[in-house]
């Protein structure tokens, strides 16, 4: 219990608004403006969780998304969000924070004894040991003890996150001094600037380090920059993380908003300035993971913003100038501060700070919290250790954008190689520390004219701090994934020397903090152990996201009805009024049956009614691709398996569209309305791709000016009337008389006429084998057609039928659905359509593929029908097998129904050499049992086709 | 996400486009004279070149097939032109 709250310092908190919260069930209190991390620090609570593998006590380390330890399951309003980084969210009233990896809680974890076995748990241990003894047996136990927070199965956040696209002249990532200077300079030149920062307000490190710019307080400079941005039409997004850099200058941003849904921005900028700053590195000494050891930069952040102080007797171990203002501020706040600098030529200590030069921190003491430290062999009593091992520039987005890195000795870090990505780079991310340099670089990156904003020089010197492989005791490299220096040594010993191998072998840097505080040490250690430089050792690949992003942000509104929105019928409301149940068929929401009874029962009744009298169904989703022009017939000949140039105007022909591989892509009817005008009635789920096949041929193979293609599917509604009394229904509906006459409108013909002042197209084609009329009107006239047919239906005792009944009717006739009764190997001759392949001499799509050795095999799977004894339909997908000898699949059932008109089950199947097997029997394998089927013709009903004209 | 320029519509998001084919392949005809190997070569063999590439892309929203010259490494798009059709 060593952290405390200063009585006056703290720019972010409102001391008049206390916020109660709980941590592991015990009450705590913070202030409005606190983060959970700052409130816990100020409360003096040190042990915030347990480590992943050894269950060592862990405390707060950092101040942002580099935080490896202070991660909680957060419960608000009865809903739990797992693995919330307590440094990056605001504290809210009555938040319940629950430590992760602990049982029963962080302070009294029972599995801490795992740490005693640490020498038996080296890197690669899980794999080596448990694979040998059966991973399956051990996995549940290990998973229970390891891993982070718990998922709340009841927590399903709403899919209410908008995704917005934006453009700007200049995107500035990071609103610290460099970013502010860049944004201000660009905005002053009239450019539209978006300034984005993940903190709740602009300022970056100025917020806790302060500073004078152009002779005034930094806040004045910030206000001036914001004013310039707004005046030039730009925008400032705070609480927003740019989490990915993508091709052609696209950036993804996650904006967190209080009280309204978060937002995802896709920002496309003409130019981008990267001013993301740097993250402090830890130091490496024995027990460097003890709670109470914090980043020095973070300690200043908590002091300045929240008045939360890490301890009272503070040891600050460093090797750079950046830590000196930290020591000074803590001393001024009343702490007893000892500054241990690794450099022999360290600068003078700030007032009131004890100073040790050429000093080396080798060990921390304490059980659950820091109680002492060993510096140069001498024990120092302390209740908090602040450390700085230098800084690692946040180069992630530069690297995501394809940029490379170079070693920079001055800043002791890897910095962006100039020109290797399309991003401008400014400030600490460029290894340029100190306020004056950051401002100058930002000003230049923003295209600033005139002098850059001025600040005191303050160049920082960095002494290279490195892990010492020879130092005694356990030194943590990656605190979140529990990787120690010994694990890195073991990896080097076993030959895992590339950084990518090191990462996978030890899991270094693979935790949710993505190794922000760990990767450099792992890299530096591996370099030292293998006698290479850091650039020779290399870095791992940077990939989006920059930090964890909730799946809901990426999913946006796409859930439920909007996940994969189906197309809707113009007459959906009318069908609903008739009691239709809806299902999705090939991307369209269509009636499955009408009524509330069992769907299968209704489908049987509807199918029977259509056979006995007349059925009506909505066929609007049928593709209607118009192909128009003097080149239309030639184009369709090339794209179809059956020639269409020989079709007479007013007539219809069934055919196939093949891919160049000869596989059936779609089937359907083509109407020739006039010499130069065709309508391709592609199946509803293939209309879009058939149109593209036609377009590709039109533009690539033919003279594109000789034909035009329009997909007008959505512009028209089609109602199909089918059954022996379908003609009666047309008459009762008072449709034009010309339609009643079979001489005028025989089967496979089409006519266009006028009805009630608009166009009406009627086609005699049949998907049921019965006399049928497809009646098509412009979609806006669908209700008028509907009511005319509905009135007539009642007169002739017809019935609305859904797609389930249509499926039965077409299967009774052996009519296929491409993709259901065919698969990715089916060619037209497998379906019994031999003639074009044998007779056509002209070129058409897929032609050559129909003559390969494969296409000529006698044992290709062919479409046949199946007959069975009994009343139970065969399971669709069941495999057909030989009745004797070696069991193997000869094919499978593709469609299977009970036929109400035949009073027995029917089925279609693809079977090896199927047509030669007609009349013979095969086995059908299902759930371990083999039944018997007879192979028959695919057409089970009305084989003489008399009903088409009845 | 890349930006491609449809010769008909102008610059649009990558998600609106589909790759169609590598450019420059000549469909071997007539089928009677084409060997299995030649046909397989036409159907399946692609150079998938690293660096400069000429490809046919489809702008799905308008139906325009067009030639695109681009660099598969830098993702630079250097030219887009409509297909010449039979006029080629
Ligand atoms: Zn287009």
mmCIF file of C-alpha atoms in Angstrom, chain A residues 165 167 246-250 266 268 634 638 660-661 691-693 695-705 840-841 843-849 851-853 856, chain B residues 1-4 13-14 20-21 27-32 34-36 39 42-44 56 58-66 74-77 83-87:
data_model
loop_
_atom_site.group_PDB
_atom_site.id
_atom_site.type_symbol
_atom_site.label_atom_id
_atom_site.label_comp_id
_atom_site.label_asym_id
_atom_site.label_seq_id
_atom_site.Cartn_x
_atom_site.Cartn_y
_atom_site.Cartn_z
ATOM 1 C CA UNK A 165 -15.676 6.983 -45.049
ATOM 2 C CA UNK A 167 -11.213 12.080 -47.120
ATOM 3 C CA UNK A 246 -3.774 -0.173 -45.724
ATOM 4 C CA UNK A 247 -3.093 0.120 -49.441
ATOM 5 C CA UNK A 248 -3.276 3.420 -51.302
ATOM 6 C CA UNK A 249 -3.262 5.582 -48.191
ATOM 7 C CA UNK A 250 -6.254 4.119 -46.370
ATOM 8 C CA UNK A 266 -12.022 4.736 -43.091
ATOM 9 C CA UNK A 268 -8.251 8.249 -47.123
ATOM 10 C CA UNK A 634 -24.090 -14.027 -82.245
ATOM 11 C CA UNK A 638 -21.130 -17.996 -78.179
ATOM 12 C CA UNK A 660 -14.684 -22.348 -70.114
ATOM 13 C CA UNK A 661 -14.041 -25.526 -68.091
ATOM 14 C CA UNK A 691 -24.716 -11.179 -66.861
ATOM 15 C CA UNK A 692 -20.949 -10.897 -66.298
ATOM 16 C CA UNK A 693 -20.254 -13.873 -68.553
ATOM 17 C CA UNK A 695 -20.520 -8.828 -70.628
ATOM 18 C CA UNK A 696 -17.059 -10.344 -70.776
ATOM 19 C CA UNK A 697 -17.783 -11.924 -74.152
ATOM 20 C CA UNK A 698 -19.431 -8.754 -75.452
ATOM 21 C CA UNK A 699 -16.452 -6.600 -74.521
ATOM 22 C CA UNK A 700 -13.624 -9.050 -75.132
ATOM 23 C CA UNK A 701 -14.704 -11.308 -78.012
ATOM 24 C CA UNK A 702 -17.171 -9.260 -80.056
ATOM 25 C CA UNK A 703 -17.680 -5.748 -81.289
ATOM 26 C CA UNK A 704 -18.958 -4.126 -78.094
ATOM 27 C CA UNK A 705 -20.975 -1.574 -80.044
ATOM 28 C CA UNK A 840 -22.219 -27.807 -83.123
ATOM 29 C CA UNK A 841 -19.272 -26.825 -85.311
ATOM 30 C CA UNK A 843 -17.085 -21.973 -81.145
ATOM 31 C CA UNK A 844 -18.847 -21.505 -77.824
ATOM 32 C CA UNK A 845 -17.824 -21.084 -74.209
ATOM 33 C CA UNK A 846 -16.451 -24.269 -72.710
ATOM 34 C CA UNK A 847 -16.495 -26.190 -75.979
ATOM 35 C CA UNK A 848 -12.944 -27.508 -75.914
ATOM 36 C CA UNK A 849 -13.350 -28.721 -72.344
ATOM 37 C CA UNK A 851 -13.732 -33.172 -75.370
ATOM 38 C CA UNK A 852 -10.951 -33.847 -72.884
ATOM 39 C CA UNK A 853 -10.247 -37.420 -71.817
ATOM 40 C CA UNK A 856 -15.287 -38.459 -72.479
ATOM 41 C CA UNK B 1 -7.753 -1.144 -49.654
ATOM 42 C CA UNK B 2 -6.657 -0.055 -53.089
ATOM 43 C CA UNK B 3 -8.301 2.430 -55.432
ATOM 44 C CA UNK B 4 -8.748 1.339 -59.025
ATOM 45 C CA UNK B 13 -12.765 1.209 -53.987
ATOM 46 C CA UNK B 14 -11.057 -2.120 -54.614
ATOM 47 C CA UNK B 20 -10.923 -11.501 -64.314
ATOM 48 C CA UNK B 21 -7.802 -12.818 -66.039
ATOM 49 C CA UNK B 27 -8.048 -18.268 -76.574
ATOM 50 C CA UNK B 28 -6.897 -21.177 -78.759
ATOM 51 C CA UNK B 29 -9.441 -22.050 -81.476
ATOM 52 C CA UNK B 30 -10.910 -23.948 -83.162
ATOM 53 C CA UNK B 31 -11.415 -26.610 -80.533
ATOM 54 C CA UNK B 32 -10.746 -29.414 -83.017
ATOM 55 C CA UNK B 34 -6.331 -27.523 -79.832
ATOM 56 C CA UNK B 35 -4.461 -30.154 -77.822
ATOM 57 C CA UNK B 36 -5.342 -30.967 -74.215
ATOM 58 C CA UNK B 39 -6.136 -25.895 -73.559
ATOM 59 C CA UNK B 42 -4.863 -21.465 -71.511
ATOM 60 C CA UNK B 43 -7.248 -22.337 -68.693
ATOM 61 C CA UNK B 44 -4.975 -22.777 -65.735
ATOM 62 C CA UNK B 56 -8.149 -7.824 -67.014
ATOM 63 C CA UNK B 58 -14.086 -6.255 -63.866
ATOM 64 C CA UNK B 59 -15.829 -3.305 -62.287
ATOM 65 C CA UNK B 60 -18.703 -5.293 -60.843
ATOM 66 C CA UNK B 61 -21.023 -2.374 -60.252
ATOM 67 C CA UNK B 62 -21.070 -1.231 -63.894
ATOM 68 C CA UNK B 63 -19.959 -4.358 -65.755
ATOM 69 C CA UNK B 64 -16.907 -2.822 -67.428
ATOM 70 C CA UNK B 65 -14.064 -5.232 -68.197
ATOM 71 C CA UNK B 66 -10.810 -3.366 -68.667
ATOM 72 C CA UNK B 74 4.238 -1.421 -54.914
ATOM 73 C CA UNK B 75 0.519 -1.579 -55.760
ATOM 74 C CA UNK B 76 0.955 1.327 -58.165
ATOM 75 C CA UNK B 77 -1.645 1.390 -60.928
ATOM 76 C CA UNK B 83 -10.975 -3.768 -73.845
ATOM 77 C CA UNK B 84 -10.632 -3.415 -77.596
ATOM 78 C CA UNK B 85 -13.165 -6.182 -78.325
ATOM 79 C CA UNK B 86 -13.209 -7.593 -81.832
ATOM 80 C CA UNK B 87 -11.630 -4.370 -83.103
#
